[in-house]
PDB file of C-alpha atoms in Angstrom:
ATOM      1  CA  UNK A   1      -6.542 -16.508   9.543  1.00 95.00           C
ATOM      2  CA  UNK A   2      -5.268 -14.057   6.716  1.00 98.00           C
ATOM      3  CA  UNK A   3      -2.041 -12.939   6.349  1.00 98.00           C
ATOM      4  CA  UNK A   4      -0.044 -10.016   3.607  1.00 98.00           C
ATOM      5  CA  UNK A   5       2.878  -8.957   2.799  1.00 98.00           C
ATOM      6  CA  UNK A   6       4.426  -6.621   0.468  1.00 98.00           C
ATOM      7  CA  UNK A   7       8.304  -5.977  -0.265  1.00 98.00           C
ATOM      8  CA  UNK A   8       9.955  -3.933  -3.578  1.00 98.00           C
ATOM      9  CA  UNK A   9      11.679  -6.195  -5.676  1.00 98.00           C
ATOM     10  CA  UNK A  10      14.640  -3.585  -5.586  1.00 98.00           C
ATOM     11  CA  UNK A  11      15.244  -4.572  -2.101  1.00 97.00           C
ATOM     12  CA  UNK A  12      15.778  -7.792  -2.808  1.00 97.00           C
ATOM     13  CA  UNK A  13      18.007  -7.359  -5.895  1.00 97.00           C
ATOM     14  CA  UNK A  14      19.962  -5.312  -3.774  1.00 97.00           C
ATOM     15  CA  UNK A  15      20.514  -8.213  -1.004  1.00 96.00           C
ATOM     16  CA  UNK A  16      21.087 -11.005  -4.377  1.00 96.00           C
ATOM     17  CA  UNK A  17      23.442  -8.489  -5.962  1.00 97.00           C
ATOM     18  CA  UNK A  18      25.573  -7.959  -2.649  1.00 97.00           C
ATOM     19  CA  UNK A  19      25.325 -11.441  -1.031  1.00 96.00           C
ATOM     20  CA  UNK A  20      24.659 -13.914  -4.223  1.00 93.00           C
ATOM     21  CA  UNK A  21      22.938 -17.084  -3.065  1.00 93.00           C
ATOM     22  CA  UNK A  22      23.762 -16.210   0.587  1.00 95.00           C
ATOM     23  CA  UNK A  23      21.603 -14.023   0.524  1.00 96.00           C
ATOM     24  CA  UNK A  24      18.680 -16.376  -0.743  1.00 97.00           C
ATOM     25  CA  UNK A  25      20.132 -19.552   1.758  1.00 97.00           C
ATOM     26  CA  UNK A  26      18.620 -17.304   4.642  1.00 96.00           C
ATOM     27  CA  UNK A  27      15.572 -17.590   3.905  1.00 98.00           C
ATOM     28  CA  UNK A  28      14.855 -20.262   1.273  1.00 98.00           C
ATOM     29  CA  UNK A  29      16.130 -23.973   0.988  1.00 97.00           C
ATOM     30  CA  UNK A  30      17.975 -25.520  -2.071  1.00 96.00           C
ATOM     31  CA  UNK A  31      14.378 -27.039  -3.516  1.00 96.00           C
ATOM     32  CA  UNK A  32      13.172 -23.026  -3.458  1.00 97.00           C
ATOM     33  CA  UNK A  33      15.888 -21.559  -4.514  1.00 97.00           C
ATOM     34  CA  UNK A  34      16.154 -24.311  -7.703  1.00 96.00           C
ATOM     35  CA  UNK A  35      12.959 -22.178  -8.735  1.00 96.00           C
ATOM     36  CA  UNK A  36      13.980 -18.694  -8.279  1.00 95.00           C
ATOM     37  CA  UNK A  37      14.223 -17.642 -11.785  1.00 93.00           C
ATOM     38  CA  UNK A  38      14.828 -13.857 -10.657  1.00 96.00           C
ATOM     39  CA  UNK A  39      15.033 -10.960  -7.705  1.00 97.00           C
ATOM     40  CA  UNK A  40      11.492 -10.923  -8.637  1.00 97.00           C
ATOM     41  CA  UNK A  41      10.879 -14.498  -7.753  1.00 96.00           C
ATOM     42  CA  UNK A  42      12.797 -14.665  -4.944  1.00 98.00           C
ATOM     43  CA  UNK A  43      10.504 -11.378  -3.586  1.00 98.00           C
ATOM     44  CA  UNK A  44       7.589 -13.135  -3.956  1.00 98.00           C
ATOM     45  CA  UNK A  45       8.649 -16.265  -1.986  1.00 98.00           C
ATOM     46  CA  UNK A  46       9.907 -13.689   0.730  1.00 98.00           C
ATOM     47  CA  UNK A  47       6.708 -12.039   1.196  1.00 98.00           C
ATOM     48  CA  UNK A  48       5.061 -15.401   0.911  1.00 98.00           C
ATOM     49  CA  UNK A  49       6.736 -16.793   4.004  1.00 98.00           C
ATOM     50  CA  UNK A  50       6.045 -13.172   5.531  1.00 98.00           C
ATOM     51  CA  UNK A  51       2.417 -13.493   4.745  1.00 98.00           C
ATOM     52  CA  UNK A  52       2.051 -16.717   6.427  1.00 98.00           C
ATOM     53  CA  UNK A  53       4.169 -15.775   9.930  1.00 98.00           C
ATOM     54  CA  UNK A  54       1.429 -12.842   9.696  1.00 97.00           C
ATOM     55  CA  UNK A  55      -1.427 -14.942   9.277  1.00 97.00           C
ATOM     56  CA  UNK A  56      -0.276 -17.126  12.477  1.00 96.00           C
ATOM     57  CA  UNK A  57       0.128 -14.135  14.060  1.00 96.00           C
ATOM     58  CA  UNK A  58       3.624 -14.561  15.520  1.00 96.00           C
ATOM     59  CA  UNK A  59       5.515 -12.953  12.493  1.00 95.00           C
ATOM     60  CA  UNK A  60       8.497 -14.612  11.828  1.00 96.00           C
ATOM     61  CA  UNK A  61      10.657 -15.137  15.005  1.00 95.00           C
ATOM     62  CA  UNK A  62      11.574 -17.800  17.613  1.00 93.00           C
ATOM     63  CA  UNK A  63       7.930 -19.539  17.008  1.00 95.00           C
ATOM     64  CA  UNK A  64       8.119 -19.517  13.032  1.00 97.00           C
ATOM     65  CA  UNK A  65      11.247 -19.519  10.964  1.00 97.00           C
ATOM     66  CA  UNK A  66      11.462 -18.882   7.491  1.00 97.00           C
ATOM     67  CA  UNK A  67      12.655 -22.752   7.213  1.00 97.00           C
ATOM     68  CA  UNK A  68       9.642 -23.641   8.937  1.00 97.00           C
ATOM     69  CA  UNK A  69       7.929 -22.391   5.758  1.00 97.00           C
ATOM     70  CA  UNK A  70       8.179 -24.226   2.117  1.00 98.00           C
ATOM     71  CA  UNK A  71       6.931 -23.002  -1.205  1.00 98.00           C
ATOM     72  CA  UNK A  72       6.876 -25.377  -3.955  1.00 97.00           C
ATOM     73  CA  UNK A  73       5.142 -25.555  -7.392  1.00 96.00           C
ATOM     74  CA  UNK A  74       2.370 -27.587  -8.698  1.00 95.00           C
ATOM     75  CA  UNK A  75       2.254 -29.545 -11.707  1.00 94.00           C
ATOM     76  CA  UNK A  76       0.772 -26.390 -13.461  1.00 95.00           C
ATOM     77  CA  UNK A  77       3.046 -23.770 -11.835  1.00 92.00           C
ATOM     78  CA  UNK A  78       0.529 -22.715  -8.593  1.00 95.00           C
ATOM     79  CA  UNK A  79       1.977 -22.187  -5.412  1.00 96.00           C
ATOM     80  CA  UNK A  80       1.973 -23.902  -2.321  1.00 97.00           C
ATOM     81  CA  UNK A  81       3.013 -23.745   1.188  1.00 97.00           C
ATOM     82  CA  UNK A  82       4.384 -26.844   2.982  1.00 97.00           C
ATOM     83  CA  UNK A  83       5.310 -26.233   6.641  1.00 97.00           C
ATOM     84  CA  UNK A  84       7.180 -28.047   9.402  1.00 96.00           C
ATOM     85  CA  UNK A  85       5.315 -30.540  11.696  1.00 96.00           C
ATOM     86  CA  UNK A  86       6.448 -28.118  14.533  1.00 96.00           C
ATOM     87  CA  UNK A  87       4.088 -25.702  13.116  1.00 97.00           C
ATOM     88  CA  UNK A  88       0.766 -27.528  12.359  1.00 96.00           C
ATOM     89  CA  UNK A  89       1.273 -29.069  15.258  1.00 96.00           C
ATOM     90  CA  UNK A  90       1.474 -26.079  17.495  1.00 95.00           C
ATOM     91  CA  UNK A  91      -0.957 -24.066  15.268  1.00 96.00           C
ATOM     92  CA  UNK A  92      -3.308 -27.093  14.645  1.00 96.00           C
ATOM     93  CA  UNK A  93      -3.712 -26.139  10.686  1.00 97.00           C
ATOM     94  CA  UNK A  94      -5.516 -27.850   8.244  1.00 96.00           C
ATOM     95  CA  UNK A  95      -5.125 -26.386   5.568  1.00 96.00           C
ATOM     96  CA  UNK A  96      -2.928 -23.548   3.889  1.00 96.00           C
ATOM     97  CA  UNK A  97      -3.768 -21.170   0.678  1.00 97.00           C
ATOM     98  CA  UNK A  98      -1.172 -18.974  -1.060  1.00 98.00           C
ATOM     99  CA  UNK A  99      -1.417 -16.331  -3.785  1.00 98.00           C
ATOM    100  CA  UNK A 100       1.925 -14.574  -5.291  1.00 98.00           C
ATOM    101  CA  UNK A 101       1.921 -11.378  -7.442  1.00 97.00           C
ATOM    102  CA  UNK A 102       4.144  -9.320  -8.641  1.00 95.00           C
ATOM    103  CA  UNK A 103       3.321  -5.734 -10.311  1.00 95.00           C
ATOM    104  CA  UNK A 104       6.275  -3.164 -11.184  1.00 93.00           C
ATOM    105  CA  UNK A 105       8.450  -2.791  -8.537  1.00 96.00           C
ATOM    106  CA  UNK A 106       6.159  -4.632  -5.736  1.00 98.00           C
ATOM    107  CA  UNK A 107       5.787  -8.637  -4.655  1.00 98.00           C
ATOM    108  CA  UNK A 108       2.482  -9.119  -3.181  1.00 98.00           C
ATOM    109  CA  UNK A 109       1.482 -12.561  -1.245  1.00 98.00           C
ATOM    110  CA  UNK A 110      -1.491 -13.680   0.890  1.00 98.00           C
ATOM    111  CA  UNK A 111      -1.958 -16.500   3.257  1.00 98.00           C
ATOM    112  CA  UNK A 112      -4.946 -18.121   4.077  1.00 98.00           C
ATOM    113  CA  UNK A 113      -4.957 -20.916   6.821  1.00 97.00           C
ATOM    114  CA  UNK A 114      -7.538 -22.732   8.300  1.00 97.00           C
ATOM    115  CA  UNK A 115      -7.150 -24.842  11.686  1.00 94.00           C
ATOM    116  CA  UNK A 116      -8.963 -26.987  13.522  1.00 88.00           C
TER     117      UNK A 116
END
């Protein structure tokens, strides 16, 4: 299952610069936002957690919550998705594959998951 989302980084700068971290503690946990460097970041992980909801096909909701959903960083700086037992249980993934780019005004992330 595939999954892709897109958001303009001015959106979210908009949310940071009315709400501050509030904004951020909606839809990311203190380990993410430890490695939002920038609105620009932050975009990314959005559409990353987006991407993924998409990719289950339930978008995010009562069955998938944005805390459901982790990104954290490999030793080299990669991406990863790490998500609730809740959700690979109900799912039945196996495995999870996430790409993050950003490109003028746009974040762009895909989801790849594979089940059982």
């Amino acid at each position: 299952m595939i999954g892709i989302d897109l958001i303009k980084t001015s959106r979210m700068r908009g949310l940071i610069e009315r709400f501050g971290e509030k904004a951020l503690c909606r839809f990311l946990s203190k380990e993410e936002i430890a490695l939002v460097k920038n609105y620009k970041t932050a975009s990314g992980f959005w559409a990353a957690k987006e991407a993924f909801s998409k990719a289950l096909g339930v978008g995010i909701g009562s069955e998938c919550g944005f805390h459901d959903i982790v990104i954290y960083k490999s030793e080299n700086g990669a991406p990863h998705l790490r998500v609730s037992k809740k959700l690979l249980e109900k799912f039945n993934i196996s495995d999870l594959s996430l790409s993050i780019t950003h490109d003028g005004e746009y974040a762009i992330a895909v989801v790849a998951i594979q089940t059982n």
